[in-house]
Amino acid sequence: FFIKQKKKKNTQNNKNCIFLGNGPSLNKLSVNDLMLFKKKGNKIFAVNHWTENKKYKSIIPDYIILTDTRFFLNKKNKVLHKRDKKLIDFILNNNSITLISPPKIVKILKNKFKNNIITYSDTEFDFLYSSTNIFLPRGYASISIAKGLAVAKWLNFKKIFIIGIDNTYFRYLFSDKLNRILYLDVHSYKDNIIVDYSKRYISMFDY
């Protein structure tokens, strides 16, 4: 598995790519421009619940970044479970998409899909160094787009474009009267939800 992955290094050096985050600013990108970008042989990276944005339903990305180890286990949360199911169906119907995921869920993905998978070391050493080598511990924070960018650098794309990374996480993180840590999940699609992060972060300082 890792030998096959190592052979992919520098295989995209004559192509450009674009990362489509799920932030509201993504909607500024026209479908026609994105389709033209893809027709020119360039590659598209999408993140997590990409399928929720109906505006781009005609676009099939070349890569989907799935980094949450709780992915496909959101049965208690009806909204997230519905999103997971839609994404699963989309990937099953498009096995040309390469999945980018941490080692913890590679086995789950292999059992579910026939798609190619690229994985990376998900141990975090950002306090020691700044390496983006996917075979070494991460020298950057645990952010989905950052992990995808490390893979894109490994593949050696000529130019990398980014849109939809709105950096609004802390704006929508708050606590309530019960001292729960809650997050208003705001995306480029309409279905915003409130997620309870109390168990994920024991305090606001754990992020």
mmCIF file of C-alpha atoms in Angstrom:
data_model
loop_
_atom_site.group_PDB
_atom_site.id
_atom_site.type_symbol
_atom_site.label_atom_id
_atom_site.label_comp_id
_atom_site.label_asym_id
_atom_site.label_seq_id
_atom_site.Cartn_x
_atom_site.Cartn_y
_atom_site.Cartn_z
ATOM 1 C CA PHE A 1 0.000 0.000 0.000
ATOM 2 C CA PHE A 2 2.706 2.502 1.010
ATOM 3 C CA ILE A 3 4.950 1.415 -1.879
ATOM 4 C CA LYS A 4 2.159 2.244 -4.351
ATOM 5 C CA GLN A 5 1.664 5.565 -2.625
ATOM 6 C CA LYS A 6 5.362 6.429 -2.771
ATOM 7 C CA LYS A 7 5.292 5.931 -6.551
ATOM 8 C CA LYS A 8 2.699 8.709 -6.847
ATOM 9 C CA LYS A 9 5.165 11.355 -5.698
ATOM 10 C CA ASN A 10 5.689 14.131 -8.294
ATOM 11 C CA THR A 11 3.143 12.567 -10.684
ATOM 12 C CA GLN A 12 1.105 15.786 -11.090
ATOM 13 C CA ASN A 13 3.908 18.272 -11.705
ATOM 14 C CA ASN A 14 2.481 19.534 -15.024
ATOM 15 C CA LYS A 15 -1.023 20.184 -13.686
ATOM 16 C CA ASN A 16 -2.795 22.733 -11.523
ATOM 17 C CA CYS A 17 -5.333 21.992 -8.800
ATOM 18 C CA ILE A 18 -7.953 23.797 -6.758
ATOM 19 C CA PHE A 19 -9.138 23.116 -3.205
ATOM 20 C CA LEU A 20 -12.832 23.688 -2.601
ATOM 21 C CA GLY A 21 -13.493 24.317 1.073
ATOM 22 C CA ASN A 22 -17.043 24.278 2.406
ATOM 23 C CA GLY A 23 -17.094 27.879 3.631
ATOM 24 C CA PRO A 24 -19.724 30.352 2.312
ATOM 25 C CA SER A 25 -17.180 32.053 0.027
ATOM 26 C CA LEU A 26 -17.113 28.907 -2.149
ATOM 27 C CA ASN A 27 -20.372 30.051 -3.752
ATOM 28 C CA LYS A 28 -18.531 32.942 -5.413
ATOM 29 C CA LEU A 29 -16.985 30.409 -7.813
ATOM 30 C CA SER A 30 -19.060 29.823 -10.961
ATOM 31 C CA VAL A 31 -19.885 26.294 -12.091
ATOM 32 C CA ASN A 32 -18.805 27.095 -15.666
ATOM 33 C CA ASP A 33 -15.377 28.320 -14.543
ATOM 34 C CA LEU A 34 -14.894 25.186 -12.451
ATOM 35 C CA MET A 35 -15.924 22.904 -15.316
ATOM 36 C CA LEU A 36 -13.550 24.711 -17.676
ATOM 37 C CA PHE A 37 -10.741 24.353 -15.136
ATOM 38 C CA LYS A 38 -11.356 20.591 -15.007
ATOM 39 C CA LYS A 39 -11.651 20.221 -18.801
ATOM 40 C CA LYS A 40 -8.152 21.667 -19.139
ATOM 41 C CA GLY A 41 -6.840 18.629 -17.257
ATOM 42 C CA ASN A 42 -6.551 20.289 -13.862
ATOM 43 C CA LYS A 43 -7.623 18.543 -10.667
ATOM 44 C CA ILE A 44 -10.267 19.351 -8.049
ATOM 45 C CA PHE A 45 -9.966 18.632 -4.315
ATOM 46 C CA ALA A 46 -13.199 18.640 -2.275
ATOM 47 C CA VAL A 47 -13.620 18.309 1.490
ATOM 48 C CA ASN A 48 -15.859 16.121 3.667
ATOM 49 C CA HIS A 49 -19.589 16.649 2.952
ATOM 50 C CA TRP A 50 -18.972 18.095 -0.490
ATOM 51 C CA THR A 51 -22.252 16.681 -1.782
ATOM 52 C CA GLU A 52 -24.350 19.048 0.360
ATOM 53 C CA ASN A 53 -23.728 21.970 -2.000
ATOM 54 C CA LYS A 54 -26.346 21.547 -4.742
ATOM 55 C CA LYS A 55 -24.834 24.325 -6.846
ATOM 56 C CA TYR A 56 -21.922 22.084 -7.846
ATOM 57 C CA LYS A 57 -23.830 18.795 -8.202
ATOM 58 C CA SER A 58 -22.650 18.453 -11.828
ATOM 59 C CA ILE A 59 -18.984 18.535 -10.739
ATOM 60 C CA ILE A 60 -17.159 15.313 -9.864
ATOM 61 C CA PRO A 61 -13.992 16.123 -7.904
ATOM 62 C CA ASP A 62 -10.801 14.164 -8.475
ATOM 63 C CA TYR A 63 -10.045 13.954 -4.746
ATOM 64 C CA ILE A 64 -12.192 14.055 -1.604
ATOM 65 C CA ILE A 65 -10.528 14.709 1.749
ATOM 66 C CA LEU A 66 -12.126 12.641 4.538
ATOM 67 C CA THR A 67 -10.193 13.256 7.727
ATOM 68 C CA ASP A 68 -12.653 12.894 10.615
ATOM 69 C CA THR A 69 -12.132 9.515 12.309
ATOM 70 C CA ARG A 70 -15.807 9.612 13.375
ATOM 71 C CA PHE A 71 -16.907 9.687 9.745
ATOM 72 C CA PHE A 72 -19.811 7.351 8.918
ATOM 73 C CA LEU A 73 -20.437 6.834 12.659
ATOM 74 C CA ASN A 74 -22.841 9.739 13.134
ATOM 75 C CA LYS A 75 -25.975 7.615 13.596
ATOM 76 C CA LYS A 76 -27.127 9.518 16.692
ATOM 77 C CA ASN A 77 -27.088 12.840 14.865
ATOM 78 C CA LYS A 78 -29.778 12.565 12.190
ATOM 79 C CA VAL A 79 -28.499 15.513 10.134
ATOM 80 C CA LEU A 80 -24.902 14.271 10.011
ATOM 81 C CA HIS A 81 -26.052 10.698 9.386
ATOM 82 C CA LYS A 82 -28.082 11.911 6.397
ATOM 83 C CA ARG A 83 -25.063 13.826 5.079
ATOM 84 C CA ASP A 84 -22.830 10.770 5.509
ATOM 85 C CA LYS A 85 -25.269 8.567 3.588
ATOM 86 C CA LYS A 86 -25.476 11.034 0.702
ATOM 87 C CA LEU A 87 -21.684 11.227 0.525
ATOM 88 C CA ILE A 88 -21.340 7.426 0.662
ATOM 89 C CA ASP A 89 -23.747 7.034 -2.264
ATOM 90 C CA PHE A 90 -21.862 9.690 -4.222
ATOM 91 C CA ILE A 91 -18.495 7.970 -3.728
ATOM 92 C CA LEU A 92 -19.971 4.547 -4.565
ATOM 93 C CA ASN A 93 -21.230 5.965 -7.862
ATOM 94 C CA ASN A 94 -17.907 7.651 -8.682
ATOM 95 C CA ASN A 95 -15.025 5.242 -8.065
ATOM 96 C CA SER A 96 -12.660 7.458 -10.078
ATOM 97 C CA ILE A 97 -12.419 9.772 -7.049
ATOM 98 C CA THR A 98 -9.295 9.343 -4.947
ATOM 99 C CA LEU A 99 -9.927 9.500 -1.196
ATOM 100 C CA ILE A 100 -7.469 11.230 1.146
ATOM 101 C CA SER A 101 -7.779 9.918 4.696
ATOM 102 C CA PRO A 102 -5.790 9.159 7.874
ATOM 103 C CA PRO A 103 -4.682 5.566 8.573
ATOM 104 C CA LYS A 104 -7.377 5.162 11.273
ATOM 105 C CA ILE A 105 -10.204 5.035 8.728
ATOM 106 C CA VAL A 106 -8.429 3.532 5.710
ATOM 107 C CA LYS A 107 -9.692 0.049 6.625
ATOM 108 C CA ILE A 108 -13.277 1.353 6.866
ATOM 109 C CA LEU A 109 -12.948 3.028 3.469
ATOM 110 C CA LYS A 110 -11.466 -0.083 1.856
ATOM 111 C CA ASN A 111 -14.416 -2.136 3.078
ATOM 112 C CA LYS A 112 -16.910 0.376 1.717
ATOM 113 C CA PHE A 113 -15.363 1.619 -1.538
ATOM 114 C CA LYS A 114 -13.289 0.533 -4.530
ATOM 115 C CA ASN A 115 -11.704 3.974 -4.864
ATOM 116 C CA ASN A 116 -7.984 4.649 -4.666
ATOM 117 C CA ILE A 117 -6.870 5.935 -1.263
ATOM 118 C CA ILE A 118 -3.981 8.188 -0.286
ATOM 119 C CA THR A 119 -3.097 8.257 3.397
ATOM 120 C CA TYR A 120 -0.535 10.125 5.488
ATOM 121 C CA SER A 121 1.079 10.121 8.902
ATOM 122 C CA ASP A 122 -1.474 11.711 11.257
ATOM 123 C CA THR A 123 0.806 12.082 14.275
ATOM 124 C CA GLU A 124 1.120 15.777 15.082
ATOM 125 C CA PHE A 125 4.527 17.352 15.807
ATOM 126 C CA ASP A 126 3.725 20.961 14.883
ATOM 127 C CA PHE A 127 5.453 22.133 18.073
ATOM 128 C CA LEU A 128 8.776 20.676 16.847
ATOM 129 C CA TYR A 129 9.037 21.341 13.128
ATOM 130 C CA SER A 130 7.060 22.254 9.972
ATOM 131 C CA SER A 131 7.393 19.191 7.737
ATOM 132 C CA THR A 132 4.645 18.456 5.182
ATOM 133 C CA ASN A 133 6.113 15.098 4.106
ATOM 134 C CA ILE A 134 3.119 12.737 4.232
ATOM 135 C CA PHE A 135 5.285 9.856 5.508
ATOM 136 C CA LEU A 136 6.541 11.850 8.506
ATOM 137 C CA PRO A 137 4.619 13.189 11.543
ATOM 138 C CA ARG A 138 2.650 16.310 10.662
ATOM 139 C CA GLY A 139 4.371 19.623 11.238
ATOM 140 C CA TYR A 140 1.065 21.500 11.011
ATOM 141 C CA ALA A 141 -2.289 21.644 12.832
ATOM 142 C CA SER A 142 -5.046 19.070 12.388
ATOM 143 C CA ILE A 143 -7.034 20.849 9.659
ATOM 144 C CA SER A 144 -8.574 18.907 6.775
ATOM 145 C CA ILE A 145 -7.455 21.333 4.072
ATOM 146 C CA ALA A 146 -3.899 21.401 5.461
ATOM 147 C CA LYS A 147 -3.706 17.606 5.215
ATOM 148 C CA GLY A 148 -4.958 17.766 1.631
ATOM 149 C CA LEU A 149 -2.410 20.464 0.818
ATOM 150 C CA ALA A 150 0.372 18.228 2.126
ATOM 151 C CA VAL A 151 -0.789 15.524 -0.298
ATOM 152 C CA ALA A 152 -0.973 18.049 -3.144
ATOM 153 C CA LYS A 153 2.607 19.103 -2.404
ATOM 154 C CA TRP A 154 3.615 15.427 -2.389
ATOM 155 C CA LEU A 155 2.022 15.007 -5.824
ATOM 156 C CA ASN A 156 3.846 18.218 -6.824
ATOM 157 C CA PHE A 157 1.093 20.201 -8.572
ATOM 158 C CA LYS A 158 2.390 23.154 -10.562
ATOM 159 C CA LYS A 159 -0.062 25.640 -9.023
ATOM 160 C CA ILE A 160 -2.475 25.211 -6.104
ATOM 161 C CA PHE A 161 -5.569 27.401 -5.777
ATOM 162 C CA ILE A 162 -7.822 27.609 -2.710
ATOM 163 C CA ILE A 163 -11.372 28.891 -2.151
ATOM 164 C CA GLY A 164 -13.966 28.368 0.581
ATOM 165 C CA ILE A 165 -11.541 28.465 3.513
ATOM 166 C CA ASP A 166 -13.298 31.190 5.488
ATOM 167 C CA ASN A 167 -11.447 30.790 8.808
ATOM 168 C CA THR A 168 -14.583 31.493 10.867
ATOM 169 C CA TYR A 169 -14.263 28.580 13.308
ATOM 170 C CA PHE A 170 -13.743 30.632 16.470
ATOM 171 C CA ARG A 171 -16.453 33.111 15.503
ATOM 172 C CA TYR A 172 -19.077 30.383 15.822
ATOM 173 C CA LEU A 173 -17.681 28.533 18.853
ATOM 174 C CA PHE A 174 -19.555 29.368 22.076
ATOM 175 C CA SER A 175 -20.853 28.005 25.378
ATOM 176 C CA ASP A 176 -24.379 27.984 26.798
ATOM 177 C CA LYS A 177 -25.973 28.163 30.266
ATOM 178 C CA LEU A 178 -25.239 24.467 30.800
ATOM 179 C CA ASN A 179 -21.553 25.159 30.123
ATOM 180 C CA ARG A 180 -21.614 23.029 26.986
ATOM 181 C CA ILE A 181 -19.172 23.861 24.209
ATOM 182 C CA LEU A 182 -21.224 24.347 21.050
ATOM 183 C CA TYR A 183 -20.335 25.132 17.460
ATOM 184 C CA LEU A 184 -22.557 26.642 14.789
ATOM 185 C CA ASP A 185 -21.542 24.668 11.696
ATOM 186 C CA VAL A 186 -21.725 27.250 8.883
ATOM 187 C CA HIS A 187 -21.043 26.111 5.315
ATOM 188 C CA SER A 188 -21.585 27.053 1.693
ATOM 189 C CA TYR A 189 -24.810 25.046 1.772
ATOM 190 C CA LYS A 190 -27.928 26.110 3.697
ATOM 191 C CA ASP A 191 -28.301 23.439 6.376
ATOM 192 C CA ASN A 192 -26.334 24.970 9.244
ATOM 193 C CA ILE A 193 -26.433 22.924 12.442
ATOM 194 C CA ILE A 194 -25.286 23.289 16.053
ATOM 195 C CA VAL A 195 -22.772 20.635 17.103
ATOM 196 C CA ASP A 196 -22.083 19.778 20.739
ATOM 197 C CA TYR A 197 -18.291 19.683 21.223
ATOM 198 C CA SER A 198 -18.414 19.229 25.008
ATOM 199 C CA LYS A 199 -16.941 15.721 24.904
ATOM 200 C CA ARG A 200 -14.434 16.651 22.235
ATOM 201 C CA TYR A 201 -13.037 19.597 24.203
ATOM 202 C CA ILE A 202 -13.150 19.340 27.995
ATOM 203 C CA SER A 203 -12.544 23.095 28.109
ATOM 204 C CA MET A 204 -12.223 25.948 25.608
ATOM 205 C CA PHE A 205 -8.451 25.724 26.043
ATOM 206 C CA ASP A 206 -8.210 22.184 24.666
ATOM 207 C CA TYR A 207 -8.528 23.184 21.025
#
